Tab-separated table of C-alpha atoms in Angstrom:
chain	number	residue	atom	x	y	z
A	32	MET	CA	-22.207	1.462	-17.555
A	33	LYS	CA	-21.392	-0.569	-21.377
A	34	LYS	CA	-17.959	1.811	-21.865
A	35	GLN	CA	-17.045	0.743	-17.711
A	36	ASN	CA	-17.142	-2.617	-18.411
A	37	SER	CA	-15.029	-2.495	-21.295
A	38	GLN	CA	-12.937	-0.654	-20.029
A	39	ILE	CA	-12.135	-3.519	-16.739
A	40	ASN	CA	-11.379	-5.873	-19.845
A	41	GLU	CA	-8.860	-3.457	-21.155
A	42	ILE	CA	-6.748	-3.932	-18.045
A	43	ASN	CA	-3.531	-5.885	-18.461
A	44	LYS	CA	-2.401	-7.641	-15.722
A	45	ASP	CA	0.943	-8.212	-17.561
A	46	GLU	CA	0.957	-5.036	-17.230
A	47	ILE	CA	1.356	-5.050	-13.350
A	48	PHE	CA	3.791	-4.926	-10.618
A	49	VAL	CA	1.925	-5.659	-7.361
A	50	VAL	CA	4.654	-4.707	-3.891
A	51	VAL	CA	4.498	-6.762	-1.367
A	52	PRO	CA	6.835	-5.422	2.160
A	53	ALA	CA	7.510	-8.807	4.451
A	54	PHE	CA	8.791	-9.191	7.651
A	55	ASN	CA	7.152	-11.908	9.916
A	56	GLU	CA	4.698	-13.359	7.961
A	57	GLU	CA	4.758	-17.095	6.747
A	58	LYS	CA	1.438	-17.515	8.733
A	59	MET	CA	-0.336	-15.783	5.234
A	60	ILE	CA	2.773	-14.721	2.777
A	61	GLY	CA	1.465	-17.892	1.182
A	62	GLU	CA	-1.574	-17.833	0.641
A	63	THR	CA	-1.670	-13.908	0.207
A	64	LEU	CA	-0.015	-14.509	-2.981
A	65	LYS	CA	-2.117	-17.005	-3.959
A	66	ASN	CA	-4.754	-15.511	-3.807
A	67	LEU	CA	-2.891	-13.091	-6.049
A	68	LYS	CA	-1.872	-15.228	-8.608
A	69	LYS	CA	-5.592	-16.191	-8.923
A	70	GLU	CA	-6.826	-12.818	-9.469
A	71	GLY	CA	-4.455	-12.895	-12.307
A	72	TYR	CA	-1.257	-11.258	-10.968
A	73	LYS	CA	1.598	-12.250	-11.591
A	74	ASN	CA	4.351	-10.430	-11.258
A	75	ILE	CA	5.179	-9.766	-7.928
A	76	VAL	CA	7.199	-9.194	-5.177
A	77	VAL	CA	7.938	-9.591	-1.919
A	78	VAL	CA	10.412	-8.062	0.678
A	79	ASP	CA	11.267	-9.688	3.134
A	80	ASP	CA	12.268	-6.995	5.139
A	81	GLY	CA	14.470	-9.691	7.766
A	82	SER	CA	12.597	-12.278	8.802
A	83	MET	CA	13.451	-14.957	11.861
A	84	ASP	CA	10.902	-16.773	10.723
A	85	LYS	CA	10.109	-18.921	7.079
A	86	THR	CA	8.911	-15.388	5.206
A	87	SER	CA	10.762	-16.226	1.610
A	88	GLU	CA	11.549	-19.329	1.596
A	89	ILE	CA	7.205	-20.011	1.347
A	90	ALA	CA	7.221	-16.685	-0.768
A	91	LYS	CA	10.079	-18.715	-3.023
A	92	LYS	CA	8.105	-21.388	-3.477
A	93	GLU	CA	5.362	-19.791	-4.819
A	94	GLY	CA	7.812	-17.572	-8.322
A	95	VAL	CA	7.571	-14.938	-7.513
A	96	ILE	CA	10.586	-12.159	-7.795
A	97	VAL	CA	12.010	-12.009	-3.845
A	98	CYS	CA	13.658	-9.047	-2.573
A	99	ARG	CA	15.440	-9.791	1.120
A	100	HIS	CA	16.612	-7.417	3.732
A	101	ILE	CA	19.960	-8.700	6.163
A	102	LEU	CA	18.382	-6.478	9.604
A	103	ASN	CA	14.504	-5.590	9.628
A	104	ARG	CA	14.500	-2.211	7.945
A	105	GLY	CA	11.091	-1.087	8.830
A	106	LEU	CA	7.495	-0.255	6.336
A	107	GLY	CA	9.006	2.511	4.100
A	108	GLY	CA	12.692	0.851	3.583
A	109	ALA	CA	10.596	-2.419	2.236
A	110	LEU	CA	8.400	-0.830	0.473
A	111	GLY	CA	11.715	1.852	-1.299
A	112	THR	CA	13.007	-1.342	-1.844
A	113	GLY	CA	9.935	-3.143	-3.259
A	114	ILE	CA	9.139	-0.032	-5.727
A	115	LYS	CA	13.202	0.768	-7.376
A	116	CYS	CA	12.424	-3.133	-7.858
A	117	ALA	CA	9.077	-2.987	-9.811
A	118	LEU	CA	10.449	-0.254	-11.279
A	119	LEU	CA	13.045	-1.975	-13.627
A	120	TYR	CA	10.754	-3.357	-15.287
A	121	LYS	CA	9.300	-0.642	-16.120
A	122	PRO	CA	4.898	-0.958	-15.641
A	123	LYS	CA	2.540	0.868	-16.249
A	124	ILE	CA	1.099	0.703	-12.221
A	125	ILE	CA	2.428	-0.311	-9.263
A	126	ILE	CA	0.976	-1.726	-6.628
A	127	THR	CA	1.417	-1.620	-2.538
A	128	PHE	CA	-0.724	-4.755	-0.892
A	129	ASP	CA	-0.452	-5.445	2.265
A	130	ALA	CA	1.253	-9.688	2.896
A	131	ASP	CA	-0.841	-9.901	5.859
A	132	GLY	CA	-4.301	-10.590	4.902
A	133	GLN	CA	-6.135	-7.679	5.132
A	134	HIS	CA	-6.202	-6.600	1.502
A	135	HIS	CA	-8.682	-8.392	-0.932
A	136	PRO	CA	-7.058	-9.135	-4.454
A	137	LYS	CA	-9.726	-8.431	-6.119
A	138	ASP	CA	-9.965	-4.614	-4.516
A	139	VAL	CA	-6.263	-4.392	-6.538
A	140	GLU	CA	-8.233	-3.130	-9.770
A	141	LYS	CA	-10.323	-1.062	-8.187
A	142	VAL	CA	-6.551	0.963	-7.185
A	143	VAL	CA	-6.107	0.339	-10.686
A	144	LYS	CA	-8.580	2.262	-12.798
A	145	PRO	CA	-8.417	5.345	-11.349
A	146	VAL	CA	-4.585	5.598	-12.692
A	147	LEU	CA	-5.023	3.554	-16.350
A	148	PHE	CA	-8.685	5.340	-16.429
A	149	GLU	CA	-9.742	8.395	-15.012
A	150	GLY	CA	-6.224	10.439	-16.178
A	151	TYR	CA	-4.901	9.635	-12.262
A	152	ASP	CA	-0.952	9.321	-11.090
A	153	MET	CA	-2.135	7.651	-7.901
A	154	ALA	CA	-5.282	5.674	-6.181
A	155	ILE	CA	-5.583	4.537	-2.339
A	156	GLY	CA	-7.996	2.041	-1.148
A	157	SER	CA	-9.825	3.656	1.408
A	158	ARG	CA	-11.602	1.036	4.364
A	159	MET	CA	-13.290	4.555	5.318
A	160	MET	CA	-15.564	5.785	2.172
A	161	ASP	CA	-17.892	2.386	3.102
A	162	LYS	CA	-20.795	2.502	5.792
A	163	ASN	CA	-19.983	-1.222	6.687
A	164	GLU	CA	-16.995	-1.489	5.909
A	165	LEU	CA	-16.316	1.669	8.683
A	166	LYS	CA	-18.572	-0.325	11.180
A	167	ASN	CA	-16.233	-2.571	11.188
A	168	MET	CA	-13.321	-1.525	11.885
A	169	PRO	CA	-12.752	-1.151	15.653
A	170	LEU	CA	-12.785	2.769	17.304
A	171	VAL	CA	-9.697	3.057	18.446
A	172	LYS	CA	-8.135	2.612	14.428
A	173	ARG	CA	-10.541	5.248	13.213
A	174	ILE	CA	-9.969	7.665	16.734
A	175	GLY	CA	-6.139	6.626	15.324
A	176	ASN	CA	-7.159	6.527	11.280
A	177	PHE	CA	-9.005	10.527	11.388
A	178	GLY	CA	-6.032	12.306	13.646
A	179	LEU	CA	-2.624	11.164	11.383
A	180	ASN	CA	-4.932	11.413	8.416
A	181	PHE	CA	-4.944	15.439	9.704
A	182	ILE	CA	-1.687	15.269	10.817
A	183	THR	CA	-0.423	14.321	6.486
A	184	TYR	CA	-2.665	17.460	5.737
A	185	LEU	CA	-1.474	19.198	8.391
A	186	MET	CA	2.907	18.515	7.173
A	187	GLY	CA	1.783	19.309	3.351
A	188	GLY	CA	-0.210	17.039	1.815
A	189	TYR	CA	-3.997	16.057	0.438
A	190	PHE	CA	-6.571	15.543	3.206
A	191	VAL	CA	-7.564	11.873	2.640
A	192	THR	CA	-10.156	9.262	4.664
A	193	ASP	CA	-7.885	6.715	4.482
A	194	SER	CA	-3.731	7.668	5.122
A	195	GLN	CA	-1.768	4.877	6.480
A	196	SER	CA	-3.858	2.389	3.768
A	197	GLY	CA	-1.479	0.019	2.518
A	198	LEU	CA	-2.837	-0.499	-0.284
A	199	ARG	CA	-2.312	1.611	-2.934
A	200	ALA	CA	-1.359	1.986	-7.737
A	201	PHE	CA	0.758	4.301	-8.688
A	202	SER	CA	1.608	5.249	-12.587
A	203	TYR	CA	4.636	4.779	-13.648
A	204	GLU	CA	5.515	7.660	-13.678
A	205	ALA	CA	4.650	8.555	-10.384
A	206	ALA	CA	6.478	6.266	-9.009
A	207	LYS	CA	9.625	7.390	-9.978
A	208	LYS	CA	9.190	11.316	-9.167
A	209	ILE	CA	7.535	9.746	-5.150
A	210	ILE	CA	10.893	6.889	-4.685
A	211	GLY	CA	13.418	9.778	-5.883
A	212	ASP	CA	12.155	11.868	-2.728
A	213	LEU	CA	11.598	9.673	0.077
A	214	LYS	CA	13.130	9.009	2.880
A	215	SER	CA	10.971	7.284	5.845
A	216	ASP	CA	11.786	3.807	6.684
A	217	ARG	CA	9.257	2.888	9.123
A	218	TYR	CA	5.746	3.653	9.041
A	219	GLU	CA	5.793	6.877	8.813
A	220	VAL	CA	6.256	6.038	4.611
A	221	SER	CA	2.274	6.313	4.270
A	222	SER	CA	1.628	9.469	5.395
A	223	GLU	CA	4.503	10.109	2.921
A	224	PHE	CA	3.498	9.124	0.022
A	225	ILE	CA	0.396	11.409	0.468
A	226	ILE	CA	2.769	14.714	1.046
A	227	LEU	CA	5.581	13.056	-1.652
A	228	ALA	CA	1.746	13.669	-4.143
A	229	LYS	CA	0.935	17.324	-3.230
A	230	LYS	CA	4.615	18.263	-3.623
A	231	HIS	CA	5.166	17.041	-7.334
A	232	GLY	CA	1.481	17.580	-8.765
A	233	LEU	CA	0.511	14.080	-8.672
A	234	LYS	CA	-3.045	13.614	-9.478
A	235	LEU	CA	-4.175	11.205	-5.928
A	236	LYS	CA	-7.683	9.502	-6.059
A	237	GLU	CA	-8.797	6.761	-3.598
A	238	VAL	CA	-11.802	4.392	-3.532
A	239	PRO	CA	-13.453	2.261	-1.045
A	240	ILE	CA	-11.587	-0.618	-0.729
A	241	LYS	CA	-13.084	-4.189	1.203
A	242	THR	CA	-10.857	-4.688	4.879
A	243	ILE	CA	-11.054	-8.595	5.906
A	244	TYR	CA	-11.077	-7.866	9.675
A	245	THR	CA	-8.918	-11.294	11.206
A	246	GLU	CA	-7.141	-11.658	15.051
A	247	TYR	CA	-4.295	-12.328	12.651
A	248	SER	CA	-4.369	-8.913	10.970
A	249	MET	CA	-5.648	-6.382	14.038
A	250	SER	CA	-2.165	-7.824	15.358
A	251	ARG	CA	0.082	-6.332	12.626
A	252	GLY	CA	-0.252	-2.430	11.516
A	253	THR	CA	0.079	0.678	13.821
A	254	ASN	CA	-1.037	1.655	16.966
A	255	VAL	CA	-1.097	4.290	19.480
A	256	ILE	CA	2.517	4.019	20.063
A	257	THR	CA	3.305	3.976	16.673
A	258	GLY	CA	1.370	6.824	16.223
A	259	PHE	CA	2.905	9.177	18.233
A	260	LYS	CA	5.902	8.069	16.380
A	261	ILE	CA	4.703	8.206	13.159
A	262	LEU	CA	4.053	12.322	14.833
A	263	PHE	CA	7.057	12.419	15.473
A	264	LYS	CA	9.495	11.186	12.268
A	265	LEU	CA	7.400	13.648	10.464
A	266	ILE	CA	7.728	17.280	12.752
A	267	MET	CA	11.296	15.976	12.334
A	268	GLN	CA	11.513	15.471	8.906
A	269	LYS	CA	9.535	18.927	7.822
A	270	ILE	CA	11.873	20.814	10.198
A	271	PHE	CA	15.379	19.164	8.767
């Protein structure tokens, strides 16, 4: 236990870059960035994915790096831009973190530790590993998530409990390998990360995280229709 506490103290947050994809997130982007900075994460890249509101303006006021797409490209396009930007600074760890307030900034450390201290190349924060969190997740989302986990596995990825989680950690080298092959522009990117991790033989670990469910965060993310779109695009990627 003492050794573990010592390791936590060795985390240098200056060597961590957090990538936050954002589309029309003026309601939450400011609070999300403030909370990350309170936890000591100063290196933040916000990718405004063609927002039609004040997302970029609010993010700039927080003093973070802001990349802006003129047109909306989707989650995959935003994450691709953000990771490429972060790689220019050669950080030890790159984190992806949703803008809608559903992730707790304290959980960033949980996904960082396996990559920094345990020899993993990539870590995913799973909302499905904590029984209490699982109870809080709506049934439709639980079923949809399991279906996408299975599809991700069938398409050549690892079988994980929460393939659609937006909280992930990549080592610098792992991010470089994945970004070179990344094709997805939309929500299917979450599954593609895992498929590419398997393709490149990257060591992947899941860790349990909390989820902050609000009416706003529940309105974002994937739904049944999105799930079918993800399936179709993953199949097309596999064929072509």
